[in-house]
Amino acid sequence: MRAFLFPGTDASQDPHRLVLQFFDELCGNVARQARAPREEAGFVERPGMPGEESIKALFESQVFVPLYSKRYFSSPRCGREWTVATHKAAQGSRPSIVPVLWTPHSPTSLPTRVKEQYPEVPEGIGEAAANYASMGTHRWLRLTERPDPENEHAAAQVSAQVAQVTDWLAKRIVDQAATVPRQSRTSSGGGRATAPTTLAGLADAFADPPCASPLHITVLAPTEEQLPVGRDNTRYGSRVDGWRPHGQAVAPLVEQMEALARNLGFEPTVLPFHKYQAELRSTEIPTAPWILVVDPWALEDPRMASQAREFDRVRRPWTAVLSTLAGDDLQTMEQSDRLRGLLLTHFPRFHSEGRAGEREAVRGLAGAEVFVRWFGELVEATWMRCLRYIQSQSSRSGTDARGVPESGANLPPRPGPGRDNGAPIDGRLVEGRP
């Protein structure tokens, strides 16, 4: 068995604690029904675990248990892990997959390669099955965490329904494991199939073919040579695309954003600020939504500070700003109040006029996981605002938006697979967001 665990953040308010809770309950049920030692019943990836250990467990698992959610299918890492888990199919043994509906997810929104693997809904357990299909496991578990003290019966009913579905899932896992004998882990030629040692270079199973909407990304961050006096250079490179605000253990931020954008159904273009200055001042229809990512240390540079103020002064509907204040960067944390002051001074409109979550993104996001979550949220929100702007401008001119050449009006339709579970984009939904 293999359950996917989203990387954790702050332990006191870690929304991923529910994954561990769910795994513990499910694993105990599997061990009991299979009459197997608990430690052999399942594996879950935990924060800080060596990547090689997770990959080995994925490759050797008899049953793969992915937790379906919007974040899962927008993650390049998860897409590569899916490739590892299903790699045995190349040796003639199709792996058993028992997906779990973590958040409500439409079958039509699944990535192309996993459309046949939609989570089943249990039969014979009545209301529990209906609630599982409509709410998903994540919301259920949150309800058990925060029961209504004035309605103990309802709280007990929710807990009983969660237990029913967990028991059903455990039975499904045990039954599927029985169909995958251990010897099937070897190749048809008698030799043992070789597990990859790293996810790098593996195909992202969730990345769909081209027909993507364009996305502009600009990074305002210093290079090693542009750093202010006294700033540690270990997170910077000779070029902007070498900037690693979350440390050397994480890929450069530009590389992460490009991969995330493609998984969200966009084709990103990362260019310097001056390449887009004309579009920012123009009244023409935009060519794409535009995300500006800021290192607050860059605002000590007069040129970059000027660019930031111009971006805020114009504040076009199809633009958004994210900034980083890495929580594991001691120098940044020591200067956090001053750096937040710089962000407020240079982006007053973005800080005051956006939704709650968007304003928080301007103030500085503390960790890699939080940045990934809000990058996806703001890309989607900005794309929607871009389309609305194009439609409004086209209505005023009496022109069909799709007939306007050389403009954002030619934005291709957003691809459906795997990127939208129908949940609203709401800047207030941060804690507990799956």
GROMACS .gro file of C-alpha atoms in nm:
model
  434
    1MET     CA    1   0.000   0.000   0.000
    2ARG     CA    2   0.120   0.354  -0.071
    3ALA     CA    3  -0.048   0.676   0.046
    4PHE     CA    4   0.073   1.013  -0.071
    5LEU     CA    5   0.153   1.272   0.198
    6PHE     CA    6   0.169   1.642   0.117
    7PRO     CA    7   0.486   1.795   0.271
    8GLY     CA    8   0.418   1.954   0.609
    9THR     CA    9   0.462   2.315   0.717
   10ASP     CA   10   0.408   2.454   1.066
   11ALA     CA   11   0.331   2.159   1.292
   12SER     CA   12   0.083   2.350   1.505
   13GLN     CA   13  -0.145   2.429   1.211
   14ASP     CA   14  -0.028   2.171   0.960
   15PRO     CA   15  -0.319   2.090   0.727
   16HIS     CA   16  -0.133   1.773   0.628
   17ARG     CA   17  -0.166   1.627   0.977
   18LEU     CA   18  -0.499   1.493   0.853
   19VAL     CA   19  -0.314   1.282   0.595
   20LEU     CA   20  -0.115   1.118   0.875
   21GLN     CA   21  -0.428   1.069   1.083
   22PHE     CA   22  -0.609   0.911   0.789
   23PHE     CA   23  -0.310   0.689   0.710
   24ASP     CA   24  -0.283   0.564   1.068
   25GLU     CA   25  -0.652   0.469   1.078
   26LEU     CA   26  -0.648   0.311   0.732
   27CYS     CA   27  -0.323   0.123   0.797
   28GLY     CA   28  -0.460  -0.021   1.120
   29ASN     CA   29  -0.766  -0.148   0.935
   30VAL     CA   30  -0.554  -0.299   0.658
   31ALA     CA   31  -0.330  -0.477   0.910
   32ARG     CA   32  -0.631  -0.617   1.096
   33GLN     CA   33  -0.813  -0.738   0.784
   34ALA     CA   34  -0.498  -0.882   0.624
   35ARG     CA   35  -0.378  -1.030   0.955
   36ALA     CA   36  -0.042  -0.866   0.891
   37PRO     CA   37   0.197  -0.673   1.118
   38ARG     CA   38   0.101  -0.307   1.121
   39GLU     CA   39   0.451  -0.198   1.017
   40GLU     CA   40   0.422  -0.410   0.701
   41ALA     CA   41   0.070  -0.300   0.610
   42GLY     CA   42   0.153   0.036   0.460
   43PHE     CA   43   0.395   0.319   0.395
   44VAL     CA   44   0.345   0.695   0.399
   45GLU     CA   45   0.592   0.964   0.303
   46ARG     CA   46   0.674   1.185   0.602
   47PRO     CA   47   0.846   1.525   0.612
   48GLY     CA   48   1.224   1.495   0.603
   49MET     CA   49   1.222   1.137   0.476
   50PRO     CA   50   1.502   1.059   0.223
   51GLY     CA   51   1.370   1.061  -0.131
   52GLU     CA   52   1.528   0.727  -0.212
   53GLU     CA   53   1.328   0.558   0.065
   54SER     CA   54   0.999   0.694  -0.068
   55ILE     CA   55   1.080   0.598  -0.427
   56LYS     CA   56   1.174   0.243  -0.325
   57ALA     CA   57   0.848   0.203  -0.131
   58LEU     CA   58   0.649   0.338  -0.424
   59PHE     CA   59   0.813   0.103  -0.670
   60GLU     CA   60   0.769  -0.206  -0.456
   61SER     CA   61   0.414  -0.142  -0.335
   62GLN     CA   62   0.141  -0.387  -0.428
   63VAL     CA   63  -0.131  -0.124  -0.397
   64PHE     CA   64  -0.090   0.247  -0.464
   65VAL     CA   65  -0.328   0.478  -0.270
   66PRO     CA   66  -0.320   0.836  -0.408
   67LEU     CA   67  -0.528   1.106  -0.239
   68TYR     CA   68  -0.712   1.293  -0.516
   69SER     CA   69  -0.725   1.673  -0.481
   70LYS     CA   70  -0.654   1.980  -0.690
   71ARG     CA   71  -0.313   2.024  -0.528
   72TYR     CA   72  -0.221   1.661  -0.597
   73PHE     CA   73  -0.278   1.690  -0.970
   74SER     CA   74  -0.108   2.029  -1.001
   75SER     CA   75   0.215   1.902  -0.841
   76PRO     CA   76   0.496   1.796  -1.078
   77ARG     CA   77   0.648   1.588  -0.797
   78CYS     CA   78   0.323   1.394  -0.752
   79GLY     CA   79   0.306   1.338  -1.127
   80ARG     CA   80   0.655   1.189  -1.123
   81GLU     CA   81   0.570   0.975  -0.819
   82TRP     CA   82   0.270   0.840  -1.011
   83THR     CA   83   0.514   0.745  -1.288
   84VAL     CA   84   0.729   0.556  -1.036
   85ALA     CA   85   0.428   0.379  -0.882
   86THR     CA   86   0.302   0.263  -1.222
   87HIS     CA   87   0.644   0.181  -1.366
   88LYS     CA   88   0.588  -0.193  -1.316
   89ALA     CA   89   0.330  -0.184  -1.595
   90ALA     CA   90   0.623  -0.176  -1.835
   91GLN     CA   91   0.723  -0.520  -1.703
   92GLY     CA   92   0.377  -0.662  -1.782
   93SER     CA   93   0.226  -0.623  -1.435
   94ARG     CA   94  -0.033  -0.351  -1.401
   95PRO     CA   95  -0.024  -0.212  -1.043
   96SER     CA   96  -0.338  -0.201  -0.834
   97ILE     CA   97  -0.451   0.154  -0.764
   98VAL     CA   98  -0.709   0.241  -0.500
   99PRO     CA   99  -0.756   0.618  -0.522
  100VAL     CA  100  -0.916   0.808  -0.236
  101LEU     CA  101  -1.137   1.112  -0.289
  102TRP     CA  102  -0.958   1.361  -0.065
  103THR     CA  103  -1.151   1.663  -0.192
  104PRO     CA  104  -1.448   1.670  -0.436
  105HIS     CA  105  -1.312   1.617  -0.785
  106SER     CA  106  -1.495   1.588  -1.115
  107PRO     CA  107  -1.407   1.285  -1.333
  108THR     CA  108  -1.383   1.516  -1.634
  109SER     CA  109  -1.112   1.724  -1.466
  110LEU     CA  110  -0.865   1.439  -1.424
  111PRO     CA  111  -0.540   1.443  -1.622
  112THR     CA  112  -0.563   1.241  -1.942
  113ARG     CA  113  -0.340   0.957  -1.821
  114VAL     CA  114  -0.542   0.887  -1.507
  115LYS     CA  115  -0.899   0.929  -1.632
  116GLU     CA  116  -0.969   0.558  -1.588
  117GLN     CA  117  -0.869   0.573  -1.221
  118TYR     CA  118  -1.155   0.771  -1.069
  119PRO     CA  119  -1.223   0.686  -0.702
  120GLU     CA  120  -1.503   0.437  -0.652
  121VAL     CA  121  -1.792   0.516  -0.419
  122PRO     CA  122  -1.876   0.236  -0.175
  123GLU     CA  123  -2.205   0.052  -0.207
  124GLY     CA  124  -2.434  -0.062   0.072
  125ILE     CA  125  -2.345   0.203   0.332
  126GLY     CA  126  -2.608   0.459   0.240
  127GLU     CA  127  -2.553   0.812   0.365
  128ALA     CA  128  -2.183   0.753   0.436
  129ALA     CA  129  -2.119   0.683   0.067
  130ALA     CA  130  -2.316   0.991  -0.041
  131ASN     CA  131  -2.126   1.217   0.199
  132TYR     CA  132  -1.792   1.070   0.091
  133ALA     CA  133  -1.874   1.150  -0.273
  134SER     CA  134  -1.996   1.504  -0.201
  135MET     CA  135  -1.750   1.618   0.067
  136GLY     CA  136  -1.438   1.407   0.032
  137THR     CA  137  -1.230   1.263   0.315
  138HIS     CA  138  -1.047   1.586   0.402
  139ARG     CA  139  -1.359   1.781   0.496
  140TRP     CA  140  -1.495   1.484   0.687
  141LEU     CA  141  -1.182   1.461   0.900
  142ARG     CA  142  -1.193   1.832   0.970
  143LEU     CA  143  -1.550   1.794   1.095
  144THR     CA  144  -1.437   1.523   1.337
  145GLU     CA  145  -1.161   1.756   1.460
  146ARG     CA  146  -1.404   2.038   1.528
  147PRO     CA  147  -1.733   1.878   1.636
  148ASP     CA  148  -2.033   2.091   1.721
  149PRO     CA  149  -2.054   2.081   2.105
  150GLU     CA  150  -2.427   2.148   2.084
  151ASN     CA  151  -2.492   1.853   1.856
  152GLU     CA  152  -2.307   1.550   1.988
  153HIS     CA  153  -2.529   1.316   1.786
  154ALA     CA  154  -2.419   1.476   1.458
  155ALA     CA  155  -2.052   1.453   1.558
  156ALA     CA  156  -2.090   1.086   1.646
  157GLN     CA  157  -2.267   1.024   1.316
  158VAL     CA  158  -1.984   1.184   1.117
  159SER     CA  159  -1.722   0.976   1.300
  160ALA     CA  160  -1.923   0.658   1.236
  161GLN     CA  161  -1.951   0.738   0.864
  162VAL     CA  162  -1.576   0.806   0.837
  163ALA     CA  163  -1.513   0.469   1.001
  164GLN     CA  164  -1.748   0.297   0.753
  165VAL     CA  165  -1.568   0.438   0.451
  166THR     CA  166  -1.224   0.371   0.601
  167ASP     CA  167  -1.319   0.008   0.663
  168TRP     CA  168  -1.445  -0.020   0.305
  169LEU     CA  169  -1.123   0.128   0.167
  170ALA     CA  170  -0.913  -0.110   0.377
  171LYS     CA  171  -1.106  -0.409   0.240
  172ARG     CA  172  -1.055  -0.280  -0.116
  173ILE     CA  173  -0.681  -0.250  -0.053
  174VAL     CA  174  -0.653  -0.599   0.096
  175ASP     CA  175  -0.854  -0.749  -0.191
  176GLN     CA  176  -0.645  -0.570  -0.454
  177ALA     CA  177  -0.318  -0.670  -0.287
  178ALA     CA  178  -0.425  -1.033  -0.315
  179THR     CA  179  -0.438  -0.996  -0.695
  180VAL     CA  180  -0.078  -0.870  -0.716
  181PRO     CA  181   0.157  -1.152  -0.612
  182ARG     CA  182   0.496  -1.045  -0.490
  183GLN     CA  183   0.676  -1.228  -0.769
  184SER     CA  184   0.512  -0.990  -1.019
  185ARG     CA  185   0.759  -0.725  -0.906
  186THR     CA  186   1.021  -0.886  -1.127
  187SER     CA  187   1.049  -0.835  -1.498
  188SER     CA  188   0.921  -1.094  -1.746
  189GLY     CA  189   1.278  -1.194  -1.826
  190GLY     CA  190   1.336  -1.314  -1.472
  191GLY     CA  191   1.548  -1.019  -1.366
  192ARG     CA  192   1.434  -0.781  -1.098
  193ALA     CA  193   1.282  -0.459  -1.225
  194THR     CA  194   1.507  -0.167  -1.137
  195ALA     CA  195   1.365   0.114  -0.927
  196PRO     CA  196   1.475   0.469  -1.015
  197THR     CA  197   1.682   0.641  -0.747
  198THR     CA  198   1.558   0.994  -0.812
  199LEU     CA  199   1.252   1.166  -0.954
  200ALA     CA  200   1.466   1.395  -1.170
  201GLY     CA  201   1.419   1.328  -1.538
  202LEU     CA  202   1.106   1.114  -1.493
  203ALA     CA  203   0.794   1.199  -1.689
  204ASP     CA  204   0.521   1.391  -1.511
  205ALA     CA  205   0.214   1.169  -1.555
  206PHE     CA  206  -0.021   1.463  -1.496
  207ALA     CA  207   0.125   1.692  -1.763
  208ASP     CA  208  -0.116   1.699  -2.054
  209PRO     CA  209  -0.029   1.769  -2.417
  210PRO     CA  210   0.013   2.128  -2.534
  211CYS     CA  211  -0.285   2.359  -2.595
  212ALA     CA  212  -0.197   2.566  -2.294
  213SER     CA  213  -0.281   2.924  -2.208
  214PRO     CA  214   0.012   3.166  -2.199
  215LEU     CA  215   0.139   3.298  -1.867
  216HIS     CA  216   0.393   3.574  -1.808
  217ILE     CA  217   0.623   3.547  -1.506
  218THR     CA  218   0.871   3.813  -1.400
  219VAL     CA  219   1.113   3.778  -1.111
  220LEU     CA  220   1.251   4.079  -0.926
  221ALA     CA  221   1.547   3.933  -0.739
  222PRO     CA  222   1.913   4.028  -0.724
  223THR     CA  223   2.197   3.817  -0.859
  224GLU     CA  224   2.508   3.747  -0.654
  225GLU     CA  225   2.665   4.068  -0.787
  226GLN     CA  226   2.361   4.285  -0.711
  227LEU     CA  227   2.311   4.189  -0.346
  228PRO     CA  228   2.295   4.466  -0.087
  229VAL     CA  229   2.595   4.497   0.140
  230GLY     CA  230   2.596   4.228   0.408
  231ARG     CA  231   2.336   4.002   0.244
  232ASP     CA  232   2.433   3.634   0.246
  233ASN     CA  233   2.479   3.507  -0.112
  234THR     CA  234   2.418   3.134  -0.058
  235ARG     CA  235   2.063   3.150  -0.202
  236TYR     CA  236   2.153   3.344  -0.514
  237GLY     CA  237   2.321   3.267  -0.844
  238SER     CA  238   2.500   3.444  -1.124
  239ARG     CA  239   2.159   3.489  -1.291
  240VAL     CA  240   1.811   3.556  -1.157
  241ASP     CA  241   1.698   3.205  -1.249
  242GLY     CA  242   1.950   3.071  -0.996
  243TRP     CA  243   1.761   3.226  -0.702
  244ARG     CA  244   1.672   2.964  -0.437
  245PRO     CA  245   1.481   3.148  -0.163
  246HIS     CA  246   1.393   2.822   0.014
  247GLY     CA  247   1.747   2.686   0.027
  248GLN     CA  248   1.974   2.456  -0.171
  249ALA     CA  249   1.759   2.149  -0.102
  250VAL     CA  250   1.482   2.296  -0.319
  251ALA     CA  251   1.504   2.362  -0.693
  252PRO     CA  252   1.550   2.722  -0.812
  253LEU     CA  253   1.222   2.911  -0.786
  254VAL     CA  254   1.199   2.988  -1.158
  255GLU     CA  255   1.228   2.616  -1.237
  256GLN     CA  256   0.957   2.535  -0.981
  257MET     CA  257   0.719   2.797  -1.117
  258GLU     CA  258   0.762   2.682  -1.475
  259ALA     CA  259   0.682   2.322  -1.380
  260LEU     CA  260   0.384   2.424  -1.167
  261ALA     CA  261   0.246   2.651  -1.440
  262ARG     CA  262   0.260   2.371  -1.696
  263ASN     CA  263   0.084   2.135  -1.459
  264LEU     CA  264  -0.189   2.396  -1.416
  265GLY     CA  265  -0.238   2.403  -1.793
  266PHE     CA  266  -0.032   2.713  -1.879
  267GLU     CA  267   0.270   2.773  -2.098
  268PRO     CA  268   0.492   3.006  -1.894
  269THR     CA  269   0.731   3.265  -2.032
  270VAL     CA  270   0.984   3.404  -1.787
  271LEU     CA  271   1.131   3.735  -1.901
  272PRO     CA  272   1.288   4.042  -1.740
  273PHE     CA  273   1.061   4.323  -1.626
  274HIS     CA  274   1.158   4.562  -1.906
  275LYS     CA  275   1.027   4.316  -2.168
  276TYR     CA  276   0.674   4.378  -2.043
  277GLN     CA  277   0.692   4.748  -1.964
  278ALA     CA  278   0.519   4.849  -2.289
  279GLU     CA  279   0.229   4.612  -2.221
  280LEU     CA  280   0.195   4.740  -1.867
  281ARG     CA  281   0.147   5.097  -1.992
  282SER     CA  282  -0.062   5.000  -2.293
  283THR     CA  283  -0.440   5.018  -2.314
  284GLU     CA  284  -0.443   4.730  -2.562
  285ILE     CA  285  -0.586   4.389  -2.479
  286PRO     CA  286  -0.327   4.190  -2.274
  287THR     CA  287  -0.146   3.894  -2.422
  288ALA     CA  288  -0.148   3.688  -2.099
  289PRO     CA  289  -0.196   3.705  -1.723
  290TRP     CA  290   0.116   3.828  -1.551
  291ILE     CA  291   0.269   3.719  -1.218
  292LEU     CA  292   0.542   3.926  -1.053
  293VAL     CA  293   0.749   3.739  -0.793
  294VAL     CA  294   0.956   3.958  -0.563
  295ASP     CA  295   1.251   3.905  -0.334
  296PRO     CA  296   1.210   4.194  -0.086
  297TRP     CA  297   1.590   4.227  -0.073
  298ALA     CA  298   1.572   4.341  -0.437
  299LEU     CA  299   1.385   4.656  -0.330
  300GLU     CA  300   1.709   4.800  -0.192
  301ASP     CA  301   1.826   4.827  -0.554
  302PRO     CA  302   1.700   5.164  -0.696
  303ARG     CA  303   1.631   5.025  -1.044
  304MET     CA  304   1.430   4.725  -0.924
  305ALA     CA  305   1.254   4.938  -0.663
  306SER     CA  306   1.144   5.173  -0.942
  307GLN     CA  307   1.010   4.881  -1.145
  308ALA     CA  308   0.815   4.756  -0.845
  309ARG     CA  309   0.653   5.097  -0.787
  310GLU     CA  310   0.554   5.121  -1.154
  311PHE     CA  311   0.396   4.774  -1.144
  312ASP     CA  312   0.192   4.877  -0.841
  313ARG     CA  313   0.101   5.222  -0.975
  314VAL     CA  314  -0.052   5.075  -1.291
  315ARG     CA  315  -0.200   4.761  -1.121
  316ARG     CA  316  -0.363   4.603  -1.423
  317PRO     CA  317  -0.648   4.352  -1.365
  318TRP     CA  318  -0.449   4.064  -1.512
  319THR     CA  319  -0.150   4.107  -1.276
  320ALA     CA  320  -0.063   3.965  -0.934
  321VAL     CA  321   0.229   3.990  -0.692
  322LEU     CA  322   0.387   3.725  -0.470
  323SER     CA  323   0.687   3.775  -0.245
  324THR     CA  324   0.896   3.545  -0.029
  325LEU     CA  325   1.016   3.573   0.330
  326ALA     CA  326   1.169   3.230   0.377
  327GLY     CA  327   1.117   3.112   0.732
  328ASP     CA  328   1.442   2.913   0.736
  329ASP     CA  329   1.653   3.212   0.626
  330LEU     CA  330   1.778   3.357   0.955
  331GLN     CA  331   1.897   3.681   0.797
  332THR     CA  332   1.559   3.736   0.634
  333MET     CA  333   1.374   3.658   0.957
  334GLU     CA  334   1.591   3.902   1.153
  335GLN     CA  335   1.507   4.172   0.899
  336SER     CA  336   1.146   4.062   0.838
  337ASP     CA  337   0.980   4.379   0.975
  338ARG     CA  338   1.201   4.604   0.764
  339LEU     CA  339   1.156   4.388   0.453
  340ARG     CA  340   0.778   4.382   0.497
  341GLY     CA  341   0.793   4.759   0.526
  342LEU     CA  342   0.971   4.776   0.190
  343LEU     CA  343   0.704   4.556   0.033
  344LEU     CA  344   0.426   4.773   0.176
  345THR     CA  345   0.597   5.092   0.056
  346HIS     CA  346   0.651   4.967  -0.299
  347PHE     CA  347   0.321   4.775  -0.345
  348PRO     CA  348   0.060   4.983  -0.156
  349ARG     CA  349  -0.221   4.918  -0.407
  350PHE     CA  350  -0.166   4.542  -0.428
  351HIS     CA  351  -0.143   4.533  -0.050
  352SER     CA  352  -0.467   4.720   0.009
  353GLU     CA  353  -0.696   4.638  -0.285
  354GLY     CA  354  -0.673   4.262  -0.331
  355ARG     CA  355  -0.848   3.977  -0.154
  356ALA     CA  356  -0.721   3.872   0.186
  357GLY     CA  357  -0.503   3.591   0.050
  358GLU     CA  358  -0.363   3.808  -0.227
  359ARG     CA  359  -0.266   4.077   0.022
  360GLU     CA  360  -0.094   3.813   0.233
  361ALA     CA  361   0.098   3.694  -0.074
  362VAL     CA  362   0.230   4.048  -0.123
  363ARG     CA  363   0.341   4.067   0.241
  364GLY     CA  364   0.568   3.765   0.200
  365LEU     CA  365   0.513   3.388   0.202
  366ALA     CA  366   0.720   3.202   0.458
  367GLY     CA  367   0.775   2.855   0.311
  368ALA     CA  368   0.804   2.658  -0.012
  369GLU     CA  369   0.474   2.473   0.042
  370VAL     CA  370   0.282   2.794   0.109
  371PHE     CA  371   0.439   2.957  -0.196
  372VAL     CA  372   0.341   2.666  -0.419
  373ARG     CA  373  -0.018   2.676  -0.294
  374TRP     CA  374  -0.059   3.050  -0.348
  375PHE     CA  375   0.123   3.053  -0.680
  376GLY     CA  376  -0.140   2.812  -0.813
  377GLU     CA  377  -0.426   3.009  -0.657
  378LEU     CA  378  -0.312   3.344  -0.798
  379VAL     CA  379  -0.233   3.207  -1.143
  380GLU     CA  380  -0.589   3.076  -1.172
  381ALA     CA  381  -0.743   3.395  -1.028
  382THR     CA  382  -0.533   3.620  -1.252
  383TRP     CA  383  -0.620   3.415  -1.558
  384MET     CA  384  -0.992   3.457  -1.482
  385ARG     CA  385  -0.950   3.834  -1.438
  386CYS     CA  386  -0.757   3.848  -1.764
  387LEU     CA  387  -1.042   3.677  -1.950
  388ARG     CA  388  -1.302   3.904  -1.790
  389TYR     CA  389  -1.101   4.211  -1.891
  390ILE     CA  390  -1.069   4.086  -2.249
  391GLN     CA  391  -1.442   4.020  -2.265
  392SER     CA  392  -1.529   4.362  -2.123
  393GLN     CA  393  -1.298   4.540  -2.368
  394SER     CA  394  -1.433   4.340  -2.659
  395SER     CA  395  -1.793   4.418  -2.557
  396ARG     CA  396  -1.718   4.790  -2.555
  397SER     CA  397  -1.565   4.774  -2.900
  398GLY     CA  398  -1.834   4.541  -3.033
  399THR     CA  399  -1.569   4.288  -3.136
  400ASP     CA  400  -1.566   3.915  -3.075
  401ALA     CA  401  -1.272   3.861  -2.839
  402ARG     CA  402  -1.150   3.559  -3.028
  403GLY     CA  403  -1.129   3.764  -3.344
  404VAL     CA  404  -0.879   4.017  -3.216
  405PRO     CA  405  -0.536   3.930  -3.358
  406GLU     CA  406  -0.204   3.935  -3.178
  407SER     CA  407  -0.355   3.970  -2.833
  408GLY     CA  408  -0.459   3.790  -2.522
  409ALA     CA  409  -0.796   3.751  -2.688
  410ASN     CA  410  -0.637   3.454  -2.861
  411LEU     CA  411  -0.578   3.282  -2.529
  412PRO     CA  412  -0.661   2.913  -2.590
  413PRO     CA  413  -0.940   2.760  -2.384
  414ARG     CA  414  -0.818   2.642  -2.047
  415PRO     CA  415  -0.754   2.266  -2.063
  416GLY     CA  416  -0.995   2.071  -1.848
  417PRO     CA  417  -0.794   1.773  -1.715
  418GLY     CA  418  -0.684   1.767  -1.355
  419ARG     CA  419  -0.661   2.132  -1.273
  420ASP     CA  420  -0.993   2.242  -1.127
  421ASN     CA  421  -1.218   2.061  -0.885
  422GLY     CA  422  -1.487   2.325  -0.894
  423ALA     CA  423  -1.378   2.487  -0.567
  424PRO     CA  424  -1.396   2.868  -0.563
  425ILE     CA  425  -1.077   3.070  -0.560
  426ASP     CA  426  -1.108   3.254  -0.232
  427GLY     CA  427  -0.815   3.437  -0.080
  428ARG     CA  428  -0.946   3.363   0.268
  429LEU     CA  429  -0.900   2.986   0.236
  430VAL     CA  430  -0.546   2.930   0.358
  431GLU     CA  431  -0.533   2.705   0.667
  432GLY     CA  432  -0.647   2.358   0.589
  433ARG     CA  433  -0.652   2.412   0.216
  434PRO     CA  434  -0.599   2.061   0.065
   0.00000   0.00000   0.00000
